[in-house]
Tab-separated table of C-alpha atoms and ligand atoms in Angstrom:
chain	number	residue	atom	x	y	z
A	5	UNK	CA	36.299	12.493	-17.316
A	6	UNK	CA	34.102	10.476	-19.668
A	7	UNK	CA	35.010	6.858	-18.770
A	8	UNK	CA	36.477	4.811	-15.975
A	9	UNK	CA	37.844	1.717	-15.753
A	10	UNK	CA	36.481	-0.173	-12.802
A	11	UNK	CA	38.090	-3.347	-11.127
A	12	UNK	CA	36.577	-5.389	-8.685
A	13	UNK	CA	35.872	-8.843	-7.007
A	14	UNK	CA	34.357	-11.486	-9.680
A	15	UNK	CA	33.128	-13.520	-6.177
A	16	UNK	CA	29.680	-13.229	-5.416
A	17	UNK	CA	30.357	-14.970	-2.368
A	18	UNK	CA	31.255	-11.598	0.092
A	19	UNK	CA	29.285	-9.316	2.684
A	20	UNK	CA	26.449	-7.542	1.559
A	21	UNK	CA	28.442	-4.297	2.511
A	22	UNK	CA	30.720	-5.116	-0.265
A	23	UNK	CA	27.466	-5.616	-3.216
A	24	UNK	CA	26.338	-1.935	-2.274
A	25	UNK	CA	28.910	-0.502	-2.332
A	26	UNK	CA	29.318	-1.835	-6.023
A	27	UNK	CA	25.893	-0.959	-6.581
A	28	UNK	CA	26.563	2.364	-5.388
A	29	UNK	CA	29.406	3.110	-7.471
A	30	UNK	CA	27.711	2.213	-10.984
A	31	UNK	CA	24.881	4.277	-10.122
A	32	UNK	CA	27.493	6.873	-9.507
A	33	UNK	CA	28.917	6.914	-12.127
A	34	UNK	CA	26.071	6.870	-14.598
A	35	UNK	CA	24.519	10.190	-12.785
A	36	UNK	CA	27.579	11.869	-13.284
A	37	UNK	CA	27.183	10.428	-16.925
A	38	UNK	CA	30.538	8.580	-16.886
A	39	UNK	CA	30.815	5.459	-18.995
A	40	UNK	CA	31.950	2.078	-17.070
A	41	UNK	CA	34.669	0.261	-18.341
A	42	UNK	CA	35.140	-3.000	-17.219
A	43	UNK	CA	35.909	-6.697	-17.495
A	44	UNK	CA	32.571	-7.624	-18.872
A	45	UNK	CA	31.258	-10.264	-15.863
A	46	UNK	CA	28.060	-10.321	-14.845
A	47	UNK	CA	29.483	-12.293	-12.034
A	48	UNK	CA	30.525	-11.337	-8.290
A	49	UNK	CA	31.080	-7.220	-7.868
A	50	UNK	CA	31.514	-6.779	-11.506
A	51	UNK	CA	28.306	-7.627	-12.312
A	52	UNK	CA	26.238	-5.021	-9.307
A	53	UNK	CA	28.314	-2.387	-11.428
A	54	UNK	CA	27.426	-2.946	-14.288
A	55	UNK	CA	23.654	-3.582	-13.510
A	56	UNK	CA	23.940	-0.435	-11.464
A	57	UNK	CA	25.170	2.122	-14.183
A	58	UNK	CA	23.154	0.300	-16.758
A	59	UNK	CA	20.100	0.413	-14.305
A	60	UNK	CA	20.710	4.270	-14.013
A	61	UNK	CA	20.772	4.839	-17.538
A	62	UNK	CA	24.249	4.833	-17.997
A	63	UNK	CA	26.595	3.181	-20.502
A	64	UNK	CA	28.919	0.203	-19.401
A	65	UNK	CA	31.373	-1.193	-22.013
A	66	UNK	CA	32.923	-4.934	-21.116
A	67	UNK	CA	36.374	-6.091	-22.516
A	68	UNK	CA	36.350	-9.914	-22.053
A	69	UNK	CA	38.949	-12.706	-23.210
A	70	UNK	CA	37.583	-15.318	-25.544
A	71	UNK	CA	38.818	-17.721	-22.889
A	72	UNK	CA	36.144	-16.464	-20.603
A	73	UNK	CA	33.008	-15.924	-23.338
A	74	UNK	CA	31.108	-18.569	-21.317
A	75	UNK	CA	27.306	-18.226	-20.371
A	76	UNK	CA	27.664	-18.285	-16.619
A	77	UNK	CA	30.351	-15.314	-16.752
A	78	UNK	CA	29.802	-12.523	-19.773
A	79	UNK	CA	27.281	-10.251	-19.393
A	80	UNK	CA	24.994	-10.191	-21.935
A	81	UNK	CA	22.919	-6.568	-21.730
A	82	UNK	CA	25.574	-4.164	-22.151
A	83	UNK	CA	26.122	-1.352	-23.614
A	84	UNK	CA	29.319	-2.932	-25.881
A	85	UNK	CA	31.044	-5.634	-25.210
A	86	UNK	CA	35.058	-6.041	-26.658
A	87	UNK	CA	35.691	-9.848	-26.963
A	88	UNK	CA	40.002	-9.858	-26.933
A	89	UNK	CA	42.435	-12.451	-27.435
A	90	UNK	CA	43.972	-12.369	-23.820
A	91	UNK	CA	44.361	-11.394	-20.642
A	92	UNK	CA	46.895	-9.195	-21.014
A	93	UNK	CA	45.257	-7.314	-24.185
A	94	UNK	CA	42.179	-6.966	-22.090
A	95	UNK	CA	44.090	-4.840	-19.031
A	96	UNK	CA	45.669	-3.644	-21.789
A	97	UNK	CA	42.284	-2.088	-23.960
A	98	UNK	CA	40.594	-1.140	-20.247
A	99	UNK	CA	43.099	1.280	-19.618
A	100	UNK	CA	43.543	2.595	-23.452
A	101	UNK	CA	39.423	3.223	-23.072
A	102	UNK	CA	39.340	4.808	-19.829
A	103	UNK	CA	40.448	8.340	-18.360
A	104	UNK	CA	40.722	6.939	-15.220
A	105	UNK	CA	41.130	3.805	-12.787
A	106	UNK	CA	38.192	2.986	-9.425
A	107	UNK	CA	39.622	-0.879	-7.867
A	108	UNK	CA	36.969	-1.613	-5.713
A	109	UNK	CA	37.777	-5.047	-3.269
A	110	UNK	CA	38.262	-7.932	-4.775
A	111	UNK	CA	40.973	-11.106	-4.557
A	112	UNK	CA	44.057	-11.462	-7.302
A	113	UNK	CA	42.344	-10.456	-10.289
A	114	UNK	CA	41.578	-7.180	-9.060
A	115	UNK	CA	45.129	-6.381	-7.324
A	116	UNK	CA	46.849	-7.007	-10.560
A	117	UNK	CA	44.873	-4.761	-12.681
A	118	UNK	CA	45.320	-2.131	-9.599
A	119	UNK	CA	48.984	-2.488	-9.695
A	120	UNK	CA	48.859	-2.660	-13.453
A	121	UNK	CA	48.253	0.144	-13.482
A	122	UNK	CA	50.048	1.935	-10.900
A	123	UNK	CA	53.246	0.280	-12.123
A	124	UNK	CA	52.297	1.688	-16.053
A	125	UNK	CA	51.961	5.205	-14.036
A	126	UNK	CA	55.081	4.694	-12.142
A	127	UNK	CA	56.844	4.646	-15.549
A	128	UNK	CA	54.806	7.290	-17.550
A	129	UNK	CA	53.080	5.040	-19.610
A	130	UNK	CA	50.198	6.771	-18.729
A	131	UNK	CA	49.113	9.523	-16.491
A	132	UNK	CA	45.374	8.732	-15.336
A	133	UNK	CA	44.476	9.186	-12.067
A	134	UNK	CA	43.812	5.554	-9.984
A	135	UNK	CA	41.561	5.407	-7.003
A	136	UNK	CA	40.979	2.923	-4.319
A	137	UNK	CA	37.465	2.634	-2.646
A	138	UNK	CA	38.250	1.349	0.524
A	139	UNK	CA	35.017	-0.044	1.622
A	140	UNK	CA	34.544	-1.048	5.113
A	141	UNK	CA	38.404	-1.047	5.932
A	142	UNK	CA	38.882	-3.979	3.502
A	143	UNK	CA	42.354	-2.485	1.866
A	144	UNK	CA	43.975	-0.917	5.125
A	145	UNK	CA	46.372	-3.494	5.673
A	146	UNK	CA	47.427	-2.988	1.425
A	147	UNK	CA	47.940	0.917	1.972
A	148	UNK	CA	50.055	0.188	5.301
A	149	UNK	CA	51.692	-1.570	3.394
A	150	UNK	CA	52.822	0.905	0.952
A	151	UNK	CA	53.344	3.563	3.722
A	152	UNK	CA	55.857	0.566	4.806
A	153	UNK	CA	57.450	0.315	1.605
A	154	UNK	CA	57.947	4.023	1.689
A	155	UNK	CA	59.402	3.630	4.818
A	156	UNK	CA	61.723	0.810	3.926
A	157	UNK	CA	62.323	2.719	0.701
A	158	UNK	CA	61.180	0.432	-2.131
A	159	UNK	CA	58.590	3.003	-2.818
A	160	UNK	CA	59.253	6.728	-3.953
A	161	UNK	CA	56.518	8.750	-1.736
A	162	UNK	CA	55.627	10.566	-4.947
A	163	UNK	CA	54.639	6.898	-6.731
A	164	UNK	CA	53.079	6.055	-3.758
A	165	UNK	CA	50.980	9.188	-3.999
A	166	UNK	CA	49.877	8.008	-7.296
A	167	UNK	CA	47.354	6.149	-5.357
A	168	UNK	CA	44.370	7.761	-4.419
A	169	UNK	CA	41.723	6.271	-1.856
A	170	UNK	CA	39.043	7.185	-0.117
A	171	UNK	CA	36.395	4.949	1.958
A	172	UNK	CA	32.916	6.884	-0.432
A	173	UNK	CA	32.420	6.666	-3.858
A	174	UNK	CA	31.385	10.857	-3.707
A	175	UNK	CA	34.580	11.633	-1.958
A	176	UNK	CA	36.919	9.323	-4.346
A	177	UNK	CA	35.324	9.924	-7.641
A	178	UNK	CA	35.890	13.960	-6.439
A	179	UNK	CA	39.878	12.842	-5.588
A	180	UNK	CA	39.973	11.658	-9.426
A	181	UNK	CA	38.197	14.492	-11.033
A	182	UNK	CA	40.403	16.448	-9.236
A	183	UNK	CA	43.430	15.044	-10.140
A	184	UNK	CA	42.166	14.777	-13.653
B	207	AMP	P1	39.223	-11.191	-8.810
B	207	AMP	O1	39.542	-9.923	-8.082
B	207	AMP	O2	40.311	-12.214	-8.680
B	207	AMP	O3	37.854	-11.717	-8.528
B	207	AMP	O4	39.232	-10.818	-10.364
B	207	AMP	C1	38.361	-9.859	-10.855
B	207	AMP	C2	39.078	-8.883	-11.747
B	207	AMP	O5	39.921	-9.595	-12.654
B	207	AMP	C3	38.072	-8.131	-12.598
B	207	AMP	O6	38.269	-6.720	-12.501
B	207	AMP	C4	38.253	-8.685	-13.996
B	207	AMP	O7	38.607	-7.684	-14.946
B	207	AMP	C5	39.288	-9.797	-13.897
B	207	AMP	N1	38.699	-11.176	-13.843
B	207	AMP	C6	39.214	-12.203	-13.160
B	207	AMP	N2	38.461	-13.327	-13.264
B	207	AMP	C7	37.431	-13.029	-14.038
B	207	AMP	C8	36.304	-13.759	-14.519
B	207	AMP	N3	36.084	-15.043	-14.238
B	207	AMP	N4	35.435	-13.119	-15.294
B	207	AMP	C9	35.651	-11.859	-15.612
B	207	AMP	N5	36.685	-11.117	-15.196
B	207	AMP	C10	37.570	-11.678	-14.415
């Protein structure tokens, strides 16, 4: 696996529990020489990624929408940085770049790439495995949920198993290479 796509929280404003673990993951990633792809922030979680893996010596490629090319958001020391036309064209060029998907917490942002995703894998757009880093409990109430919907049978079980989470970065990035 040579590059993941990483979603996360562009709020700065969170528990430090939430930064390290962001910091954690870049670093991560970069010793296991995998490239971060991302949305190009050097805001909120986004931004302890990327200043993580680039920290580490590894390389961190941002795809940002024109709309958002504003000092106080893109992050100007990366490795490359992809300036698209849109929002969609950016979720879009993350997930043509990467071999696989890490949504860290975040707010709405971050859920719609995550489900993005999932939905795109759902229908065999794409088959790259997607991770959830559930740090500090933050998403249990979102993968109750899907057990629910499994239950309730909006959900297949085998598209809900196309979700795979794990509460370390070791343990998840292992579930992706895995499943790889
Ligand atoms: P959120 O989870 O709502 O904070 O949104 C963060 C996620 O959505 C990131 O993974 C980004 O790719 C994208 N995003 C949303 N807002 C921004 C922003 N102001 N700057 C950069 N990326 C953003």
């Amino acid at each position: 696996m040579k590059r993941v796509a990483v979603y996360c929280g562009s709020s700065s404003a969170v528990p430090a529990v939430f930064k390290a673990a962001a910091t954690e993951l870049g670093a991560c990633l970069a010793f296991k020489g995998i490239t971060v792809v991302y949305g190009g922030a050097r805001i909120g979680l986004m931004g302890d990624v990327a200043d993580a893996a680039l920290a580490s010596g590894g390389d961190v490629i941002g795809v940002i929408p024109q709309a958002l090319m504003l000092d106080e958001v893109v992050h100007k020391g990366l490795t490359r940085l992809e300036v698209v036309g849109s929002m969609h064209e950016r979720k879009a060029r993350m997930l043509e770049l990467a071999d696989g998907v890490v949504a860290m917490p975040g707010g709405l942002g971050t859920l719609e790439e995550l489900f993005e995703a999932l939905t795109w894998a759902q229908l065999r757009v794409h088959a790259k495995p997607i991770g959830l880093l559930n740090v500090n409990g933050y998403f249990e109430t979102l993968l109750s949920f899907l057990d629910d919907s499994v239950s309730t049978g909006f959900l297949l079980e085998q598209n809900r198993a196309l979700l795979l989470d794990a509460t370390t970065t070791e343990s998840l990035l292992n579930r992706l290479l895995n499943a790889f």
